[in-house]
Short mmCIF file of C-alpha atoms in Angstrom, two decimals:
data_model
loop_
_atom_site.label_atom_id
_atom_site.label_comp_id
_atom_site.label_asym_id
_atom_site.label_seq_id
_atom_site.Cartn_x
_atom_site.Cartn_y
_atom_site.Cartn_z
CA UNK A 1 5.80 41.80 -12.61
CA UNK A 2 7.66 38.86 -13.93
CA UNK A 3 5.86 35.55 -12.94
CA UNK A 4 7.98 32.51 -11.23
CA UNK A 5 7.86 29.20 -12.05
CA UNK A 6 8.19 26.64 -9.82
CA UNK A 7 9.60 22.95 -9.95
CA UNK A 8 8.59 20.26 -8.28
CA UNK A 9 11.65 18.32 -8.06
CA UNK A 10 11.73 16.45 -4.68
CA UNK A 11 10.66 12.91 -6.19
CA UNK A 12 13.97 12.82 -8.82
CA UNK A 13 16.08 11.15 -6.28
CA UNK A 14 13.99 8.29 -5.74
CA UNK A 15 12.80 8.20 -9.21
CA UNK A 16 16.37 8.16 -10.65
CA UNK A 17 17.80 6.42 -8.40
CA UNK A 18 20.36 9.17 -7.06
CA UNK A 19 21.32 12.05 -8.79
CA UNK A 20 24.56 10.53 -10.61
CA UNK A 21 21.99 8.97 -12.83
CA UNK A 22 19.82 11.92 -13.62
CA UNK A 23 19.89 11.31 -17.63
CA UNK A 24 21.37 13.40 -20.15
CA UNK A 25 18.85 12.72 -22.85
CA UNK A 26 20.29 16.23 -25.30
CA UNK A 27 22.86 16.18 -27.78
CA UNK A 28 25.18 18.04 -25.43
CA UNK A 29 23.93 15.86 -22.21
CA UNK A 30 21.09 18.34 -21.49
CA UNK A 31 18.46 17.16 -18.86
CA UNK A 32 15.15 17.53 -19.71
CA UNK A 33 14.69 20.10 -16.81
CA UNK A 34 17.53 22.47 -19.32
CA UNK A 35 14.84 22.97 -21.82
CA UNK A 36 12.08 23.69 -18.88
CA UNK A 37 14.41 26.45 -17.95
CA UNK A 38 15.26 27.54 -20.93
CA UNK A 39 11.94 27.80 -22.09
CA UNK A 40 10.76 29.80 -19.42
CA UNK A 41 13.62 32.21 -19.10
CA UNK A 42 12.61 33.19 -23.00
CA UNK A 43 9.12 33.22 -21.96
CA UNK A 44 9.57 36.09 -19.67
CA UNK A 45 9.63 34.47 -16.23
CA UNK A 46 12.20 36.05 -13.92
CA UNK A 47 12.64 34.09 -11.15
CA UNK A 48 12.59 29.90 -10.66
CA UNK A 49 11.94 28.09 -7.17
CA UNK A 50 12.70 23.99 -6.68
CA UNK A 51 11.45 22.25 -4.31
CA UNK A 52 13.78 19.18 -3.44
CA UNK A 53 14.84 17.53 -0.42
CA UNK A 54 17.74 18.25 1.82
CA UNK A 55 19.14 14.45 1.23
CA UNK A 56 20.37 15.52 -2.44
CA UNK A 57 20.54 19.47 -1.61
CA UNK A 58 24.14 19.59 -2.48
CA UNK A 59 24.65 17.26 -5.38
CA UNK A 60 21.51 19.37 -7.34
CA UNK A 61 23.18 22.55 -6.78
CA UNK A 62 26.24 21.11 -8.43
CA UNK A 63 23.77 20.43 -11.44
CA UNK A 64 21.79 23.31 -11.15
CA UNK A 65 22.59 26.55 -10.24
CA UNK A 66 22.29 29.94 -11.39
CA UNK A 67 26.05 29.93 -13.13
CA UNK A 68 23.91 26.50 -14.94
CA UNK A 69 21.27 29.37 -17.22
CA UNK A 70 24.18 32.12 -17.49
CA UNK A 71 22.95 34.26 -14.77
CA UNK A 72 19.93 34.97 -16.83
CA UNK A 73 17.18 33.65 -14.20
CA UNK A 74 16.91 33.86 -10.21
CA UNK A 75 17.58 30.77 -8.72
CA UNK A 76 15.85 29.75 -5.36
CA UNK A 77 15.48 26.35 -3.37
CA UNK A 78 12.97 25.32 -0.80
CA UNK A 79 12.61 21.77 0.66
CA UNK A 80 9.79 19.05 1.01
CA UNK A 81 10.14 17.07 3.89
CA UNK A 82 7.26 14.60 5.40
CA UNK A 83 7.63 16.14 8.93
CA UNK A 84 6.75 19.75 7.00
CA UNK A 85 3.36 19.65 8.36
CA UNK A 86 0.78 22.13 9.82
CA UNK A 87 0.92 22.97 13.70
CA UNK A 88 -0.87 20.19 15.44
CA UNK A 89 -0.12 17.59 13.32
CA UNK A 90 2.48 15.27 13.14
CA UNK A 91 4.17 11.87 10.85
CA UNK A 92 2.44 8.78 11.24
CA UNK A 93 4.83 5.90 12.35
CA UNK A 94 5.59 4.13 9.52
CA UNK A 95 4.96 6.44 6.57
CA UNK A 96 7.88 7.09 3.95
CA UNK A 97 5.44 8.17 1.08
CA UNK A 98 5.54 12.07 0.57
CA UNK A 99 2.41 14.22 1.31
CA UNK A 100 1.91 14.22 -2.41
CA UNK A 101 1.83 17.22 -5.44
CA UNK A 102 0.25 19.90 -3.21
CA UNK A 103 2.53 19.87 -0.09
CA UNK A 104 5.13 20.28 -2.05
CA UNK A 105 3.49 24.05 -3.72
CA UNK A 106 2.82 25.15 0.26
CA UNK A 107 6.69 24.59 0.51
CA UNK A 108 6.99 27.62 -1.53
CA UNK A 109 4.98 29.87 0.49
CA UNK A 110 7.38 31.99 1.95
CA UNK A 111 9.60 32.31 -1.74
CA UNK A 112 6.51 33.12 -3.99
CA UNK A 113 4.50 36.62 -3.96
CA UNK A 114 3.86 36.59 -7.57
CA UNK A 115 2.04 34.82 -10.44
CA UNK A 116 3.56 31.96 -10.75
CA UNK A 117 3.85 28.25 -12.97
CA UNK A 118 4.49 24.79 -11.51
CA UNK A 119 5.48 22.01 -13.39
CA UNK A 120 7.37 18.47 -13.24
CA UNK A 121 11.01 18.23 -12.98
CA UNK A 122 11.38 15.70 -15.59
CA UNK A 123 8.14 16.39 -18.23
CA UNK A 124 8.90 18.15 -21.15
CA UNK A 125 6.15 20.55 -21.52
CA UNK A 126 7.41 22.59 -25.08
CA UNK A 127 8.03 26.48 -25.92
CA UNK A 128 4.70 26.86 -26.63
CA UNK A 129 3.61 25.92 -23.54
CA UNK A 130 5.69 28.30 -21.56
CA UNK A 131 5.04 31.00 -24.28
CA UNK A 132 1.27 30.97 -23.30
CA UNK A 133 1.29 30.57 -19.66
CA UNK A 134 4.04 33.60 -19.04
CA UNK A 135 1.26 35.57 -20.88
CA UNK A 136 -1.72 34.70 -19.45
CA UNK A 137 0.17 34.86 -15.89
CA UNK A 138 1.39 38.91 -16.54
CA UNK A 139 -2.65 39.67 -16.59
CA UNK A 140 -3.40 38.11 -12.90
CA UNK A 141 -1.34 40.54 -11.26
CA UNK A 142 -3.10 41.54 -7.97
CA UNK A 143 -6.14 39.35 -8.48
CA UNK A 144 -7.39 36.01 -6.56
CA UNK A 145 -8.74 32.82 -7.70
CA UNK A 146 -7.98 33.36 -11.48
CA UNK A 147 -6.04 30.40 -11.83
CA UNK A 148 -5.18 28.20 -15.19
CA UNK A 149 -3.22 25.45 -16.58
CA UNK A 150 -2.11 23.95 -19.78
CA UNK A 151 -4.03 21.45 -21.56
CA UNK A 152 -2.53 19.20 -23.80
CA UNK A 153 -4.34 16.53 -26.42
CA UNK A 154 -4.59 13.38 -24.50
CA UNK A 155 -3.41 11.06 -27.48
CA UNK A 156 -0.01 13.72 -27.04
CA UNK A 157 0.71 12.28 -23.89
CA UNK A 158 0.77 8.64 -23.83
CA UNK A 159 3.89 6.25 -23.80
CA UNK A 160 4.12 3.42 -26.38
CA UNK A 161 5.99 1.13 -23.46
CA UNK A 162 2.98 1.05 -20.86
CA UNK A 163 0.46 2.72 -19.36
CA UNK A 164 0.18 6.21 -17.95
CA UNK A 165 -1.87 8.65 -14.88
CA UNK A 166 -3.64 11.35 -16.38
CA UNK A 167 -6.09 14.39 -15.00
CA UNK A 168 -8.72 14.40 -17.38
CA UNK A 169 -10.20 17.72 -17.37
CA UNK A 170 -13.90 18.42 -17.93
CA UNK A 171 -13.91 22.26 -19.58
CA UNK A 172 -17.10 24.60 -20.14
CA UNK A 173 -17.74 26.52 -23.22
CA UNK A 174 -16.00 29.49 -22.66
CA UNK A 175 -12.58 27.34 -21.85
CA UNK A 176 -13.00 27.26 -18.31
CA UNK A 177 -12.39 23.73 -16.36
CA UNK A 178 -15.48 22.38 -14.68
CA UNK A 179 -13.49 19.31 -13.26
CA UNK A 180 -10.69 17.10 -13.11
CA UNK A 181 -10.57 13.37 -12.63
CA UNK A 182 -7.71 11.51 -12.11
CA UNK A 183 -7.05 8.76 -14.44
CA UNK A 184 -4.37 5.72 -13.88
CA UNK A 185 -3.58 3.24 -16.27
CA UNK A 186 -4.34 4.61 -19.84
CA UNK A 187 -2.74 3.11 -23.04
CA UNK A 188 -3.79 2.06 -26.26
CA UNK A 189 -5.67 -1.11 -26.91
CA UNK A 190 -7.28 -2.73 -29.55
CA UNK A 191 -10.52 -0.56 -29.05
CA UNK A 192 -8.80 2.44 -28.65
CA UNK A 193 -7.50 4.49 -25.73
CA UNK A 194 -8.97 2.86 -22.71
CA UNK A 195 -8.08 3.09 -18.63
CA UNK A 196 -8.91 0.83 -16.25
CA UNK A 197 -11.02 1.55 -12.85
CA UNK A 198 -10.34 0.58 -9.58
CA UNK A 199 -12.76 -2.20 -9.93
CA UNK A 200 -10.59 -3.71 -12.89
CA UNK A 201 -13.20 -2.88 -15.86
CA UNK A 202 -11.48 -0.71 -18.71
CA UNK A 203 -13.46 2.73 -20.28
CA UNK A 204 -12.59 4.31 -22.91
CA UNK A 205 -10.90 7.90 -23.47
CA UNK A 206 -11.54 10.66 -26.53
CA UNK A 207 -8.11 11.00 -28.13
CA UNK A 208 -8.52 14.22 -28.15
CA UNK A 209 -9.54 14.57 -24.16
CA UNK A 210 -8.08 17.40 -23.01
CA UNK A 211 -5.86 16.02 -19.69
CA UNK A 212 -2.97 18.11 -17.84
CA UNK A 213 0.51 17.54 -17.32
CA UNK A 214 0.50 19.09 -14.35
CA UNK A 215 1.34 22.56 -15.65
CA UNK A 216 -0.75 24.97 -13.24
CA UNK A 217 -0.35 28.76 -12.89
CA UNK A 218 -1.95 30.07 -9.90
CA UNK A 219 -1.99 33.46 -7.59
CA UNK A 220 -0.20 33.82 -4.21
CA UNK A 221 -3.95 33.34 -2.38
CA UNK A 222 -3.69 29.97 -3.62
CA UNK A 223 -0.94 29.12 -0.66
CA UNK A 224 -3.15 30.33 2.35
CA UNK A 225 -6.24 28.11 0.46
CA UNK A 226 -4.62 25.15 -0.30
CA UNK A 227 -2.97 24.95 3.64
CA UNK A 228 -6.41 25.97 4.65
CA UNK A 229 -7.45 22.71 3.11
CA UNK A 230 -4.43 20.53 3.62
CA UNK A 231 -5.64 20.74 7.01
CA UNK A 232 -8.85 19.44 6.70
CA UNK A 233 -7.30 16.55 4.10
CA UNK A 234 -5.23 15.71 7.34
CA UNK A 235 -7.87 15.49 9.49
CA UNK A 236 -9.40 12.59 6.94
CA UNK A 237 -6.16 10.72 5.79
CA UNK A 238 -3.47 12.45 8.34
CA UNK A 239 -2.60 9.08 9.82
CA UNK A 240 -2.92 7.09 6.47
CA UNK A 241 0.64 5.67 5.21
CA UNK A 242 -0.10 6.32 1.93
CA UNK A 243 -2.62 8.80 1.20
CA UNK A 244 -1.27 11.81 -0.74
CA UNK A 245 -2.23 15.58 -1.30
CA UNK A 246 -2.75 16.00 -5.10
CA UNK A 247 -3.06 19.23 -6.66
CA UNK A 248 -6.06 18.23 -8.80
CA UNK A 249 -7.67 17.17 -5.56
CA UNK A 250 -7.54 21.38 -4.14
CA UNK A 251 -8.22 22.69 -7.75
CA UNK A 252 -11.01 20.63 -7.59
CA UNK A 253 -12.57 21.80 -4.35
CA UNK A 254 -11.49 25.15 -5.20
CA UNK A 255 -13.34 25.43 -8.31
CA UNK A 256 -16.64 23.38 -7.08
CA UNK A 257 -16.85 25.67 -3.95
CA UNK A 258 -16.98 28.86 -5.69
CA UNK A 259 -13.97 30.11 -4.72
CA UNK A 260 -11.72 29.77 -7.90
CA UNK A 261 -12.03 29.76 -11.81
CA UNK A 262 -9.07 28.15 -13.99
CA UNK A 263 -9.12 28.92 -17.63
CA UNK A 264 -7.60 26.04 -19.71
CA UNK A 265 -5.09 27.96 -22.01
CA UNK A 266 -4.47 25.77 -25.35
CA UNK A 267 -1.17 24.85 -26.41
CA UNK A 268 0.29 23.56 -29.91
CA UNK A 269 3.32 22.06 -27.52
CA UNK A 270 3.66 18.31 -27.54
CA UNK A 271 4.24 16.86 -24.44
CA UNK A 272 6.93 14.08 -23.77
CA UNK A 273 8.82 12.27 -20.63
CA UNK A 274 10.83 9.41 -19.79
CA UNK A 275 7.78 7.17 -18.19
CA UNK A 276 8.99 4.18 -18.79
CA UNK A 277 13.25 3.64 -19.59
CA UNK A 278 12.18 2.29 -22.62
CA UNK A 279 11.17 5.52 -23.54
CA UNK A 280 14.27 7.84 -23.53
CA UNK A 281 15.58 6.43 -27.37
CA UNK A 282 12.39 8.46 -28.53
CA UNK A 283 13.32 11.79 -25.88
CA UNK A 284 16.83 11.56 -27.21
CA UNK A 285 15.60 11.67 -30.45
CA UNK A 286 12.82 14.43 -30.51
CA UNK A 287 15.24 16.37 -28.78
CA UNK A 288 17.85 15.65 -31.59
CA UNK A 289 15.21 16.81 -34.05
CA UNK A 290 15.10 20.06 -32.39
CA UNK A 291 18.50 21.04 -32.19
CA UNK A 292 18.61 20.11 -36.19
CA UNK A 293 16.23 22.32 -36.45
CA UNK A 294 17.83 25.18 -34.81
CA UNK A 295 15.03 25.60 -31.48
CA UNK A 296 17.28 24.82 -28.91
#
C-alpha cells in the first residue's frame, strides 16, 4: 500500500498574510509546497491530505488542486478549526491561538488508514528526504507503534537572519530516538551554536545535533493515541489561551511509556525555509541551483 503524506497547512494564512501573498520563490513561481509534492509523488506516495482552515478553503484550491500535480497524486482536504475539540470540551473565551501541531494530525483521522508522512507546508525538506521515508513507510504496513521521522544535521537548519525552534532529538545506538526537547531561539554566536532557556542563560548545541523538521511518519494507531492523550493535555491546559498540542510533546509520551518506538531514518537532504523574509533571496536561489542542475 502506497503511504499518504500529510500537510499541515492551516497556519499559511496567518503566516503569509493571506493567500495572494503565498511566495513564488521557483524560477517558474513555484511554492515551496510544489517541490514537497513533487517529491513525494516520485517517492511513491499515492495519496496527499491538507489540513487548512475553511477561511481560505477556496482560494487554496485555486492554488492547489489535483489538475495543480497533473492528476498524478490524490488530492484530499480536511480542516483545523479551534472549536474541533473532543466531546466534553469546549473553546475557552478568549483564545485565538490554534490547538497546536498535533490537533491538526487528529484532523485527519477519518482521511488516513495508511502509513503515512506529515510535514510543514512551507519547509523544504529535499528528495532525499522523501526518498527514505516512502521506503521505510511501505515496511509498517499493518503494524503499531513503529513510528519514525527524519533527522536532519542541526547546523543544516539554521537561518543566517535570526534565530530558530528546533526538536533536538536524543537517539540510542541502534538509531532509535530516546527523546525530544524542544529548543527556541538557536543561532550562531561567537561561541558557537547556542539557545537560550526560559530563564534567559544561553547553552550551547553540537552542530551536528541531530533535530527534526517536523517530518514524522507514523501508523493509523497513532490517531486513536494521540486523541487518547489530547484529552488528558486538555484536562491540564484546556482552558489556557495559549497552550498548544505539539507533536513532539505525544511522541514523547508515546515513546517514554512503552507504547511506541521511532527509528530516526538519516537523510543527505538539506533542509531550508523562509524563517525570516530576509531569507527567501537564498530559497530563490538554491532553488535556481536546482533547476540548473536539471532536479526539478
Amino acid at each position: 500500500m502506497k503511504p499518504t503524506l500529510l500537510v499541515l497547512a492551516a497556519g499559511m494564512g496567518s503566516r503569509y498574510g493571506g493567500l495572494k501573498q503565498m511566495d513564488g520563490v521557483g524560477p517558474h513561481g513555484e511554492i515551496i509546497m510544489d517541490y514537497s509534492i513533487e517529491d513525494a509523488i516520485r517517492a511513491g506516495f499515492g495519496k496527499v491530505v491538507f489540513v487548512i482552515r475553511h477561511s481560505f478553503e477556496e482560494e487554496f484550491k485555486k492554488h492547489i488542486n489535483a489538475d495543480h500535480f497533473g492528476n498524478r497524486i490524490a488530492v484530499e482536504y480536511v480542516f483545523q478549526e479551534l472549536d474541533k475539540l473532543p466531546a466534553g470540551f469546549s473553546v475557552p473565551e478568549g483564545r485565538e491561538k490554534p490547538w497546536g501541531t498535533n490537533h491538526a494530525i487528529l484532523m485527519a483521522k477519518e482521511a488516513i488508514h495508511e502509513p503515512f508522512a506529515i510535514i510543514n507546508a512551507d519547509d523544504f525538506y529535499g528528495r532525499d528526504a522523501f526518498e527514505v521515508m516512502a521506503k521505510h513507510l511501505m515496511t509498517l504496513d499493518g503494524t503499531k507503534g513503529k513510528y519514525c521521522m527524519v533527522g536532519y544535521r542541526l547546523e543544516n537548519t539554521l537561518s543566517e537572519n535570526g534565530t530558530v525552534s528546533r526538536g533536538v532529538c536524543e537517539t540510542s545506538a541502534n538509531g532509535l530516538l530516546i527523546g525530544m526537547t524542544e529548543r527556541t531561539s538557536i543561532g550562531r554566536t561567537a561561541n558557537g551554536i547556542e539557545f537560550k532557556d526560559t530563564d534567559g542563560s544561553m547553552h550551547p548545541l553540537a552542530a551536528d545535533a541531530t533535530v527534526s523538521m517536523n517530518l514524522f511518519g507514523f501508523t493509523p494507531d497513532y490517531f486513536e493515541k494521540s486523541e487518547e492523550l489530547f484529552v488528558d493535555f486538555l484536562k491540564e491546559h484546556g482552558n489556557e489561551l495559549k497552550s498548544e498540542y505539539y507533536i513532539p510533546f505525544a511522541v514523547n509520551t508515546f515513546i517514554h511509556s512503552g507504547y511506541a518506538t521511532m527509528t530516526v531514518l538519516k537523510t543527505t537532504a538539506q533542509w531550508f525555509g523562509v524563517t525570516y523574509k530576509e531569507d527567501r533571496p537564498m530559497v530563490v536561489a538554491r532553488l535556481q541551483k536546482l533547476h540548473d542542475q536539471g532536479v526539478y
